[in-house]
Amino acid sequence: MKKHFYESLKKYKKIGRSSFHTPGHKGNFFKSRDLLGLDFTELPLTDSLYEAVGIIAEAEKNIEKLYNSKRSLISCGGNTLCIQTMLRLASGNGGNIICDRVLHRSAVSAMALLDINPVWIRRDFGKESLLAEKINMESLKKHLNSNKSFNAFYTTSPSYYGILQDIKEISDLCAAHSVPVLVDNAHGSHLMFTSKNLHPVANGASLCADSAHKTLPVLTGGAWLHINDDKFIKGAKNAMALFGSTSPSYPIMASMDICLSWLASYAEKEFLNLESRVKNIKSIARDVGIYVPNDEISDPVRIVLGTWKIGYSGYEFREYLYKYKIEPEMCDEKYVILIATPFNTKEDWKRLKKAISSVKPKNDNGKNLYQGCFVSDDLPEIKASIREAVMHEGIYVDIDHSKNRIAADIVCPCPPGIPVVMPGEKIGEAEYEALKRYGISEIYVLK
């Protein structure tokens, strides 16, 4: 039998592209560490993740010390497991939560499993960025002041496009109504170590999920959940065990421990250097006409390039970057996203600087690519709960036959990174037109 997958990965590695994507270790950090030789299981001397009393418990205490949290839990199931756990802790018996419409599909799946009813809240759109930017605070206040009871407020910060929410302002407002704030901080584990401490834990979040492997030197699948509210601590391990594998990866946990030592010794200096490098790249990009989101609301080390401004779709610009042996994290019709960490090499930065400074804008100046976000001002009509929609039998239909059907899955074009429809929502005229304009050809609906 051919080892096709294994050989394909080896072949890709030989291309030698600079990694401006996850994981944060960039393939460099663990070269001298024998992590494969540490692939153990639960033994008397190796501790047990969900009943931790030994070396795993000690590692979790080190996380708490670094992040100044009341409790931190290790996850080998990525940020998905952390999101599932924090939703279980905050609203495990169903009920209502106020929910940012910008969210990962794992949160929607967890809501289906836990029978949580989200009350959606919009963000305001950036007129030039085309991105969902800040939570509409007036809308949040309106919900909090209503007669409805809410178990939590849930938001994603930073977004995939690096847009940050003002977690301090949100937390202060929610605290006045005794509503805990839950943050999917998948792309922001490093924010504790930037020049300004932007991490949600430092700004009032009650529960915060960090996908450590995305921006820190941790093997893929390594994440941690921070708890800063005493009432959620006691049942936290049980909540995580409800969703987690009983075979957690010891190499992943070992990589986290190595990462923690590195963070304690070098993070402050290294992330300051990274900010400087990223700032320089953003400046070069702006000079050649590429749109870069406002620094005031952006992750200081996330590189987001609005290439539509110089006539390139994100897909076209990715092909352009390949000529310089650069692999970005993601691209869409208008943007290219690059994830930089302290473990990108000098050669990586040299390639990126040369690629961006050498690009020649197209003559149309992006006019053919610049289109607005096709998202209705009104939220879709809810015809079934998320749980009912996800658990019900569904069927794929051509988009032309989708009008007035009930969605059974998320449809989330990028940009702006906001779902046009969620499970249980009716595909009305506005949603149908949006899906058509985004080029969606078929959709999963209730049968």
Tab-separated table of C-alpha atoms in Angstrom:
chain	number	residue	atom	x	y	z
A	1	MET	CA	0.000	0.000	0.000
A	2	LYS	CA	1.347	3.427	-0.966
A	3	LYS	CA	1.961	5.948	1.812
A	4	HIS	CA	0.413	8.620	-0.373
A	5	PHE	CA	-0.541	11.111	2.371
A	6	TYR	CA	2.810	10.809	4.111
A	7	GLU	CA	4.764	11.132	0.874
A	8	SER	CA	2.641	14.096	-0.244
A	9	LEU	CA	3.434	15.971	2.965
A	10	LYS	CA	7.137	15.262	2.518
A	11	LYS	CA	6.906	16.504	-1.076
A	12	TYR	CA	5.175	19.705	0.048
A	13	LYS	CA	7.823	20.306	2.719
A	14	LYS	CA	10.565	20.134	0.072
A	15	ILE	CA	9.016	23.109	-1.765
A	16	GLY	CA	10.429	25.199	1.075
A	17	ARG	CA	7.835	27.969	1.266
A	18	SER	CA	8.008	30.467	4.107
A	19	SER	CA	5.285	29.652	6.619
A	20	PHE	CA	3.004	32.604	7.224
A	21	HIS	CA	0.279	30.286	8.471
A	22	THR	CA	-0.400	28.137	11.513
A	23	PRO	CA	1.067	26.443	13.502
A	24	GLY	CA	3.046	29.083	15.332
A	25	HIS	CA	6.193	27.000	15.782
A	26	LYS	CA	6.797	27.231	11.974
A	27	GLY	CA	8.494	23.837	11.947
A	28	ASN	CA	11.583	25.343	13.579
A	29	PHE	CA	11.019	25.323	17.313
A	30	PHE	CA	10.922	21.598	18.110
A	31	LYS	CA	13.707	20.324	15.834
A	32	SER	CA	15.998	19.454	18.738
A	33	ARG	CA	13.232	17.986	20.936
A	34	ASP	CA	12.293	14.309	20.959
A	35	LEU	CA	8.529	14.795	21.165
A	36	LEU	CA	7.681	11.561	19.317
A	37	GLY	CA	9.652	9.632	21.913
A	38	LEU	CA	7.311	11.072	24.561
A	39	ASP	CA	4.135	9.573	23.085
A	40	PHE	CA	2.934	7.973	26.326
A	41	THR	CA	-0.441	7.303	27.894
A	42	GLU	CA	-1.876	7.753	31.397
A	43	LEU	CA	0.561	6.026	33.754
A	44	PRO	CA	1.397	6.429	37.448
A	45	LEU	CA	4.217	8.855	36.619
A	46	THR	CA	2.616	10.641	33.619
A	47	ASP	CA	-0.627	11.855	35.271
A	48	SER	CA	-4.111	11.924	33.691
A	49	LEU	CA	-5.519	15.013	31.960
A	50	TYR	CA	-9.049	14.979	33.384
A	51	GLU	CA	-7.975	13.836	36.871
A	52	ALA	CA	-4.733	15.803	36.961
A	53	VAL	CA	-2.886	15.757	40.289
A	54	GLY	CA	0.742	15.457	39.177
A	55	ILE	CA	2.810	16.840	36.315
A	56	ILE	CA	-0.223	17.913	34.235
A	57	ALA	CA	-1.674	19.791	37.215
A	58	GLU	CA	1.707	21.487	37.639
A	59	ALA	CA	1.750	22.495	33.954
A	60	GLU	CA	-1.728	23.999	34.310
A	61	LYS	CA	-0.559	26.002	37.313
A	62	ASN	CA	2.259	27.403	35.173
A	63	ILE	CA	-0.307	28.562	32.601
A	64	GLU	CA	-2.317	30.238	35.361
A	65	LYS	CA	0.794	32.055	36.576
A	66	LEU	CA	1.695	33.332	33.097
A	67	TYR	CA	-1.827	34.432	32.176
A	68	ASN	CA	-2.857	35.546	35.674
A	69	SER	CA	-5.987	33.402	35.528
A	70	LYS	CA	-7.802	31.788	38.440
A	71	ARG	CA	-7.790	28.431	36.630
A	72	SER	CA	-6.467	27.241	33.279
A	73	LEU	CA	-7.113	23.883	31.642
A	74	ILE	CA	-5.057	22.115	28.988
A	75	SER	CA	-6.826	20.910	25.855
A	76	CYS	CA	-5.414	18.467	23.307
A	77	GLY	CA	-8.618	18.818	21.291
A	78	GLY	CA	-7.835	22.279	20.013
A	79	ASN	CA	-9.881	25.372	20.667
A	80	THR	CA	-13.003	23.410	19.750
A	81	LEU	CA	-12.791	21.525	23.037
A	82	CYS	CA	-12.239	24.784	24.939
A	83	ILE	CA	-15.294	26.379	23.290
A	84	GLN	CA	-17.433	23.341	24.051
A	85	THR	CA	-16.271	23.425	27.667
A	86	MET	CA	-16.915	27.114	28.276
A	87	LEU	CA	-20.395	26.921	26.737
A	88	ARG	CA	-21.117	23.895	28.919
A	89	LEU	CA	-19.955	25.781	32.011
A	90	ALA	CA	-21.895	28.954	31.256
A	91	SER	CA	-25.087	27.537	29.767
A	92	GLY	CA	-24.928	23.767	30.079
A	93	ASN	CA	-28.645	23.234	30.586
A	94	GLY	CA	-29.759	25.222	27.575
A	95	GLY	CA	-31.044	28.737	28.020
A	96	ASN	CA	-30.228	32.000	26.272
A	97	ILE	CA	-26.938	33.688	25.500
A	98	ILE	CA	-26.277	36.929	23.648
A	99	CYS	CA	-24.027	35.941	20.803
A	100	ASP	CA	-21.745	37.745	18.389
A	101	ARG	CA	-22.703	36.758	14.840
A	102	VAL	CA	-18.988	36.321	14.029
A	103	LEU	CA	-18.205	32.874	15.423
A	104	HIS	CA	-16.597	29.548	14.629
A	105	ARG	CA	-18.806	26.671	13.530
A	106	SER	CA	-17.640	24.634	16.561
A	107	ALA	CA	-19.574	27.068	18.774
A	108	VAL	CA	-22.736	26.490	16.756
A	109	SER	CA	-22.244	22.719	16.994
A	110	ALA	CA	-21.798	23.004	20.767
A	111	MET	CA	-24.991	25.079	20.999
A	112	ALA	CA	-26.825	22.326	19.130
A	113	LEU	CA	-25.527	19.662	21.507
A	114	LEU	CA	-26.312	21.748	24.604
A	115	ASP	CA	-29.631	23.141	23.273
A	116	ILE	CA	-28.493	26.727	23.770
A	117	ASN	CA	-30.592	29.500	22.261
A	118	PRO	CA	-28.375	32.287	20.861
A	119	VAL	CA	-29.796	35.783	20.587
A	120	TRP	CA	-27.731	37.219	17.768
A	121	ILE	CA	-26.063	40.591	17.842
A	122	ARG	CA	-24.545	42.337	14.832
A	123	ARG	CA	-21.258	44.115	14.375
A	124	ASP	CA	-20.883	47.389	12.569
A	125	PHE	CA	-19.283	47.111	9.132
A	126	GLY	CA	-16.204	49.016	8.108
A	127	LYS	CA	-17.149	51.070	5.078
A	128	GLU	CA	-13.737	50.665	3.484
A	129	SER	CA	-12.571	47.390	5.007
A	130	LEU	CA	-15.774	45.484	4.097
A	131	LEU	CA	-15.195	43.633	7.379
A	132	ALA	CA	-17.322	43.118	10.454
A	133	GLU	CA	-15.586	45.363	12.966
A	134	LYS	CA	-16.938	46.463	16.356
A	135	ILE	CA	-19.877	44.973	18.255
A	136	ASN	CA	-22.797	47.377	18.180
A	137	MET	CA	-22.798	48.432	21.832
A	138	GLU	CA	-26.249	50.014	21.693
A	139	SER	CA	-27.670	46.691	20.555
A	140	LEU	CA	-25.845	44.895	23.362
A	141	LYS	CA	-27.201	47.379	25.925
A	142	LYS	CA	-30.707	46.883	24.572
A	143	HIS	CA	-30.522	43.122	25.066
A	144	LEU	CA	-29.005	43.405	28.540
A	145	ASN	CA	-31.727	45.849	29.604
A	146	SER	CA	-34.531	43.660	28.275
A	147	ASN	CA	-36.656	41.377	30.436
A	148	LYS	CA	-34.956	38.304	28.983
A	149	SER	CA	-32.569	36.284	31.126
A	150	PHE	CA	-29.128	35.577	29.651
A	151	ASN	CA	-26.527	33.097	30.842
A	152	ALA	CA	-23.625	34.721	28.993
A	153	PHE	CA	-22.385	37.005	26.252
A	154	TYR	CA	-20.226	35.272	23.639
A	155	THR	CA	-17.835	36.972	21.216
A	156	THR	CA	-14.870	36.233	18.963
A	157	SER	CA	-11.832	38.472	19.449
A	158	PRO	CA	-9.661	38.737	17.487
A	159	SER	CA	-11.549	37.680	14.387
A	160	TYR	CA	-9.826	35.768	11.604
A	161	TYR	CA	-9.108	39.174	10.066
A	162	GLY	CA	-7.431	40.337	13.274
A	163	ILE	CA	-10.242	42.674	14.372
A	164	LEU	CA	-10.274	43.140	18.158
A	165	GLN	CA	-13.247	43.899	20.365
A	166	ASP	CA	-13.012	46.213	23.370
A	167	ILE	CA	-13.288	43.399	25.895
A	168	LYS	CA	-12.858	45.792	28.826
A	169	GLU	CA	-15.831	47.919	27.763
A	170	ILE	CA	-17.941	44.841	27.024
A	171	SER	CA	-16.991	43.134	30.303
A	172	ASP	CA	-17.751	46.221	32.403
A	173	LEU	CA	-21.171	46.548	30.771
A	174	CYS	CA	-22.022	42.864	31.143
A	175	ALA	CA	-20.756	42.732	34.743
A	176	ALA	CA	-23.292	45.404	35.678
A	177	HIS	CA	-25.973	42.905	34.598
A	178	SER	CA	-24.231	39.844	36.129
A	179	VAL	CA	-23.708	38.358	32.666
A	180	PRO	CA	-20.351	36.575	32.202
A	181	VAL	CA	-18.321	37.295	29.062
A	182	LEU	CA	-17.049	34.346	27.018
A	183	VAL	CA	-14.334	34.971	24.419
A	184	ASP	CA	-13.181	32.777	21.570
A	185	ASN	CA	-9.591	34.022	21.524
A	186	ALA	CA	-8.400	31.289	19.160
A	187	HIS	CA	-6.098	33.625	17.259
A	188	GLY	CA	-4.987	35.673	20.254
A	189	SER	CA	-3.015	33.472	22.664
A	190	HIS	CA	-0.061	35.812	22.148
A	191	LEU	CA	-1.968	38.975	23.136
A	192	MET	CA	-0.833	38.631	26.745
A	193	PHE	CA	2.699	39.370	25.536
A	194	THR	CA	2.237	42.241	23.069
A	195	SER	CA	3.378	45.745	24.046
A	196	LYS	CA	-0.150	46.528	25.214
A	197	ASN	CA	-1.761	43.627	27.049
A	198	LEU	CA	-4.795	42.941	24.855
A	199	HIS	CA	-5.606	39.457	26.134
A	200	PRO	CA	-9.271	38.966	27.190
A	201	VAL	CA	-8.243	37.521	30.573
A	202	ALA	CA	-6.520	40.812	31.410
A	203	ASN	CA	-9.567	42.786	30.332
A	204	GLY	CA	-12.409	41.197	32.264
A	205	ALA	CA	-13.456	38.034	30.393
A	206	SER	CA	-14.909	35.317	32.621
A	207	LEU	CA	-13.978	32.470	30.278
A	208	CYS	CA	-11.490	32.585	27.419
A	209	ALA	CA	-10.490	29.922	24.892
A	210	ASP	CA	-6.935	30.143	23.503
A	211	SER	CA	-5.836	28.070	20.505
A	212	ALA	CA	-2.200	28.137	21.565
A	213	HIS	CA	-0.869	26.326	18.502
A	214	LYS	CA	-2.023	29.069	16.124
A	215	THR	CA	0.362	31.815	17.226
A	216	LEU	CA	2.634	30.197	19.832
A	217	PRO	CA	5.183	27.350	19.634
A	218	VAL	CA	2.787	24.496	20.370
A	219	LEU	CA	1.947	21.409	18.307
A	220	THR	CA	-1.323	21.536	16.375
A	221	GLY	CA	-4.263	20.702	18.625
A	222	GLY	CA	-2.794	22.331	21.731
A	223	ALA	CA	-5.053	24.876	23.422
A	224	TRP	CA	-5.984	26.132	26.864
A	225	LEU	CA	-9.115	27.403	28.548
A	226	HIS	CA	-8.772	30.244	31.055
A	227	ILE	CA	-11.304	30.696	33.858
A	228	ASN	CA	-11.536	33.974	35.759
A	229	ASP	CA	-14.827	33.450	37.586
A	230	ASP	CA	-14.828	31.268	40.707
A	231	LYS	CA	-18.258	29.775	39.993
A	232	PHE	CA	-16.966	28.015	36.876
A	233	ILE	CA	-13.898	26.376	38.412
A	234	LYS	CA	-15.290	23.375	40.292
A	235	GLY	CA	-16.997	21.643	37.374
A	236	ALA	CA	-14.518	22.645	34.700
A	237	LYS	CA	-12.634	19.350	34.346
A	238	ASN	CA	-15.868	17.366	34.202
A	239	ALA	CA	-17.224	19.728	31.553
A	240	MET	CA	-14.112	19.259	29.418
A	241	ALA	CA	-14.149	15.484	29.900
A	242	LEU	CA	-17.721	15.394	28.566
A	243	PHE	CA	-16.452	16.365	25.099
A	244	GLY	CA	-12.761	15.450	25.170
A	245	SER	CA	-10.969	12.339	23.983
A	246	THR	CA	-9.883	9.865	26.623
A	247	SER	CA	-6.598	9.571	24.693
A	248	PRO	CA	-5.021	13.036	24.968
A	249	SER	CA	-1.721	13.504	23.162
A	250	TYR	CA	1.306	13.576	25.424
A	251	PRO	CA	3.539	15.078	22.704
A	252	ILE	CA	1.055	17.981	22.418
A	253	MET	CA	1.075	18.483	26.193
A	254	ALA	CA	4.874	18.288	26.257
A	255	SER	CA	5.043	20.957	23.544
A	256	MET	CA	2.841	23.213	25.681
A	257	ASP	CA	5.190	22.839	28.626
A	258	ILE	CA	8.197	23.737	26.469
A	259	CYS	CA	6.237	26.713	25.132
A	260	LEU	CA	5.462	27.940	28.636
A	261	SER	CA	9.162	27.986	29.535
A	262	TRP	CA	9.907	29.932	26.360
A	263	LEU	CA	7.119	32.427	27.073
A	264	ALA	CA	8.338	33.047	30.604
A	265	SER	CA	11.881	33.799	29.392
A	266	TYR	CA	11.555	35.381	25.967
A	267	ALA	CA	7.983	36.356	25.051
A	268	GLU	CA	8.102	40.038	26.003
A	269	LYS	CA	11.228	40.752	23.932
A	270	GLU	CA	10.326	38.514	20.999
A	271	PHE	CA	6.795	39.826	20.513
A	272	LEU	CA	8.043	43.395	20.731
A	273	ASN	CA	10.445	42.567	17.880
A	274	LEU	CA	7.616	40.885	15.970
A	275	GLU	CA	5.406	43.962	16.306
A	276	SER	CA	8.179	46.055	14.802
A	277	ARG	CA	8.589	43.685	11.846
A	278	VAL	CA	4.845	43.547	11.194
A	279	LYS	CA	4.534	47.328	11.444
A	280	ASN	CA	7.214	47.656	8.778
A	281	ILE	CA	5.442	45.210	6.445
A	282	LYS	CA	2.130	47.040	6.916
A	283	SER	CA	3.833	50.334	6.073
A	284	ILE	CA	5.302	48.889	2.866
A	285	ALA	CA	1.902	47.454	1.929
A	286	ARG	CA	0.170	50.794	2.398
A	287	ASP	CA	2.868	52.518	0.349
A	288	VAL	CA	2.142	50.316	-2.676
A	289	GLY	CA	-1.612	50.904	-2.321
A	290	ILE	CA	-2.727	47.735	-0.500
A	291	TYR	CA	-5.486	48.297	2.040
A	292	VAL	CA	-4.526	47.427	5.627
A	293	PRO	CA	-7.201	47.499	8.376
A	294	ASN	CA	-7.055	50.204	11.024
A	295	ASP	CA	-4.247	49.549	13.520
A	296	GLU	CA	-6.395	50.873	16.375
A	297	ILE	CA	-8.757	47.892	16.196
A	298	SER	CA	-6.342	45.226	14.935
A	299	ASP	CA	-4.098	42.573	16.399
A	300	PRO	CA	-0.661	44.253	16.252
A	301	VAL	CA	1.025	41.152	14.788
A	302	ARG	CA	-1.628	39.972	12.312
A	303	ILE	CA	-0.912	40.841	8.661
A	304	VAL	CA	-4.133	41.403	6.722
A	305	LEU	CA	-3.747	42.688	3.174
A	306	GLY	CA	-6.694	44.107	1.233
A	307	THR	CA	-5.295	43.303	-2.195
A	308	TRP	CA	-8.499	44.293	-4.002
A	309	LYS	CA	-7.298	47.867	-3.593
A	310	ILE	CA	-4.529	47.254	-6.159
A	311	GLY	CA	-6.648	45.122	-8.481
A	312	TYR	CA	-5.786	41.639	-7.177
A	313	SER	CA	-8.213	39.179	-5.687
A	314	GLY	CA	-6.809	37.406	-2.654
A	315	TYR	CA	-6.537	34.241	-4.734
A	316	GLU	CA	-4.476	36.034	-7.381
A	317	PHE	CA	-2.219	37.555	-4.746
A	318	ARG	CA	-1.608	34.160	-3.181
A	319	GLU	CA	-0.349	32.914	-6.561
A	320	TYR	CA	1.851	35.996	-6.717
A	321	LEU	CA	3.279	35.184	-3.252
A	322	TYR	CA	4.064	31.654	-4.390
A	323	LYS	CA	6.616	33.140	-6.805
A	324	TYR	CA	8.487	34.328	-3.722
A	325	LYS	CA	8.026	30.958	-1.952
A	326	ILE	CA	5.547	32.339	0.598
A	327	GLU	CA	2.537	30.392	1.892
A	328	PRO	CA	-0.165	32.602	3.466
A	329	GLU	CA	-2.727	31.421	5.994
A	330	MET	CA	-5.820	32.187	3.953
A	331	CYS	CA	-7.143	34.169	1.031
A	332	ASP	CA	-10.565	35.152	-0.235
A	333	GLU	CA	-11.908	37.426	-2.932
A	334	LYS	CA	-10.450	40.563	-1.380
A	335	TYR	CA	-7.928	39.681	1.321
A	336	VAL	CA	-4.803	37.685	2.053
A	337	ILE	CA	-4.081	36.808	5.681
A	338	LEU	CA	-0.580	36.033	6.920
A	339	ILE	CA	0.171	34.753	10.417
A	340	ALA	CA	3.604	35.776	11.641
A	341	THR	CA	5.269	34.617	14.850
A	342	PRO	CA	8.706	35.033	16.443
A	343	PHE	CA	9.707	31.788	14.717
A	344	ASN	CA	9.583	33.111	11.198
A	345	THR	CA	13.170	33.281	9.937
A	346	LYS	CA	15.121	36.240	8.537
A	347	GLU	CA	14.718	34.627	5.114
A	348	ASP	CA	10.920	34.565	5.582
A	349	TRP	CA	10.851	38.303	6.272
A	350	LYS	CA	13.243	39.030	3.416
A	351	ARG	CA	10.963	37.181	0.977
A	352	LEU	CA	7.817	38.883	2.250
A	353	LYS	CA	9.320	42.372	2.157
A	354	LYS	CA	10.558	41.836	-1.400
A	355	ALA	CA	7.229	40.407	-2.575
A	356	ILE	CA	5.118	43.265	-1.245
A	357	SER	CA	7.476	46.077	-2.227
A	358	SER	CA	7.785	44.673	-5.772
A	359	VAL	CA	4.093	44.217	-6.567
A	360	LYS	CA	2.727	46.253	-9.465
A	361	PRO	CA	-0.853	47.489	-8.999
A	362	LYS	CA	-3.244	46.710	-11.839
A	363	ASN	CA	-4.686	49.565	-13.850
A	364	ASP	CA	-8.304	49.103	-12.745
A	365	ASN	CA	-7.339	50.002	-9.140
A	366	GLY	CA	-9.595	47.269	-7.806
A	367	LYS	CA	-12.830	48.663	-9.208
A	368	ASN	CA	-13.883	45.297	-10.595
A	369	LEU	CA	-13.182	43.589	-7.289
A	370	TYR	CA	-14.587	46.152	-4.875
A	371	GLN	CA	-18.095	45.008	-4.005
A	372	GLY	CA	-20.082	45.551	-0.871
A	373	CYS	CA	-20.971	42.899	1.693
A	374	PHE	CA	-24.230	41.230	0.775
A	375	VAL	CA	-25.635	40.897	4.273
A	376	SER	CA	-29.131	42.122	5.073
A	377	ASP	CA	-29.641	44.747	7.749
A	378	ASP	CA	-32.243	42.442	9.308
A	379	LEU	CA	-31.455	39.072	10.812
A	380	PRO	CA	-33.058	36.049	9.126
A	381	GLU	CA	-36.327	34.686	10.508
A	382	ILE	CA	-35.827	31.850	12.991
A	383	LYS	CA	-38.045	28.849	12.210
A	384	ALA	CA	-36.340	26.192	14.363
A	385	SER	CA	-33.798	26.055	17.170
A	386	ILE	CA	-30.200	25.302	16.295
A	387	ARG	CA	-30.544	21.894	17.933
A	388	GLU	CA	-33.708	21.043	15.995
A	389	ALA	CA	-32.134	22.107	12.704
A	390	VAL	CA	-28.819	20.295	13.220
A	391	MET	CA	-30.388	17.078	14.506
A	392	HIS	CA	-33.143	16.959	11.887
A	393	GLU	CA	-32.652	15.099	8.617
A	394	GLY	CA	-31.365	17.420	5.908
A	395	ILE	CA	-30.846	17.513	2.171
A	396	TYR	CA	-28.668	19.476	-0.260
A	397	VAL	CA	-30.621	21.604	-2.717
A	398	ASP	CA	-29.603	23.825	-5.609
A	399	ILE	CA	-29.452	27.452	-4.525
A	400	ASP	CA	-32.221	28.317	-6.996
A	401	HIS	CA	-34.544	26.003	-5.057
A	402	SER	CA	-33.521	27.217	-1.602
A	403	LYS	CA	-35.823	30.206	-1.161
A	404	ASN	CA	-38.102	29.859	1.890
A	405	ARG	CA	-36.344	26.648	2.967
A	406	ILE	CA	-34.841	26.304	6.460
A	407	ALA	CA	-31.052	26.135	6.679
A	408	ALA	CA	-29.569	23.084	8.396
A	409	ASP	CA	-25.975	24.333	8.439
A	410	ILE	CA	-23.973	27.553	8.563
A	411	VAL	CA	-23.206	29.413	5.356
A	412	CYS	CA	-20.436	31.908	6.056
A	413	PRO	CA	-18.777	33.663	3.081
A	414	CYS	CA	-15.564	35.620	3.616
A	415	PRO	CA	-15.427	38.531	3.769
A	416	PRO	CA	-17.125	39.648	5.931
A	417	GLY	CA	-16.924	36.401	7.926
A	418	ILE	CA	-20.514	36.638	9.130
A	419	PRO	CA	-22.912	33.763	8.417
A	420	VAL	CA	-25.647	34.677	5.949
A	421	VAL	CA	-27.804	31.984	7.560
A	422	MET	CA	-27.513	29.826	10.656
A	423	PRO	CA	-29.127	26.422	11.242
A	424	GLY	CA	-32.843	26.909	11.824
A	425	GLU	CA	-33.070	30.202	9.935
A	426	LYS	CA	-35.325	30.765	6.939
A	427	ILE	CA	-33.705	31.573	3.627
A	428	GLY	CA	-35.752	34.651	2.754
A	429	GLU	CA	-35.401	36.920	-0.240
A	430	ALA	CA	-32.492	38.895	1.230
A	431	GLU	CA	-30.596	35.746	2.249
A	432	TYR	CA	-31.263	34.125	-1.149
A	433	GLU	CA	-29.909	37.158	-2.991
A	434	ALA	CA	-26.838	37.278	-0.733
A	435	LEU	CA	-26.090	33.592	-1.264
A	436	LYS	CA	-26.448	33.991	-5.030
A	437	ARG	CA	-24.120	36.987	-5.117
A	438	TYR	CA	-21.516	35.139	-3.087
A	439	GLY	CA	-21.583	32.339	-5.653
A	440	ILE	CA	-23.064	29.673	-3.367
A	441	SER	CA	-24.328	26.886	-5.666
A	442	GLU	CA	-26.037	24.567	-3.193
A	443	ILE	CA	-27.080	24.615	0.433
A	444	TYR	CA	-27.968	22.102	3.142
A	445	VAL	CA	-31.567	22.567	4.316
A	446	LEU	CA	-34.120	20.684	6.391
A	447	LYS	CA	-35.758	17.888	4.457
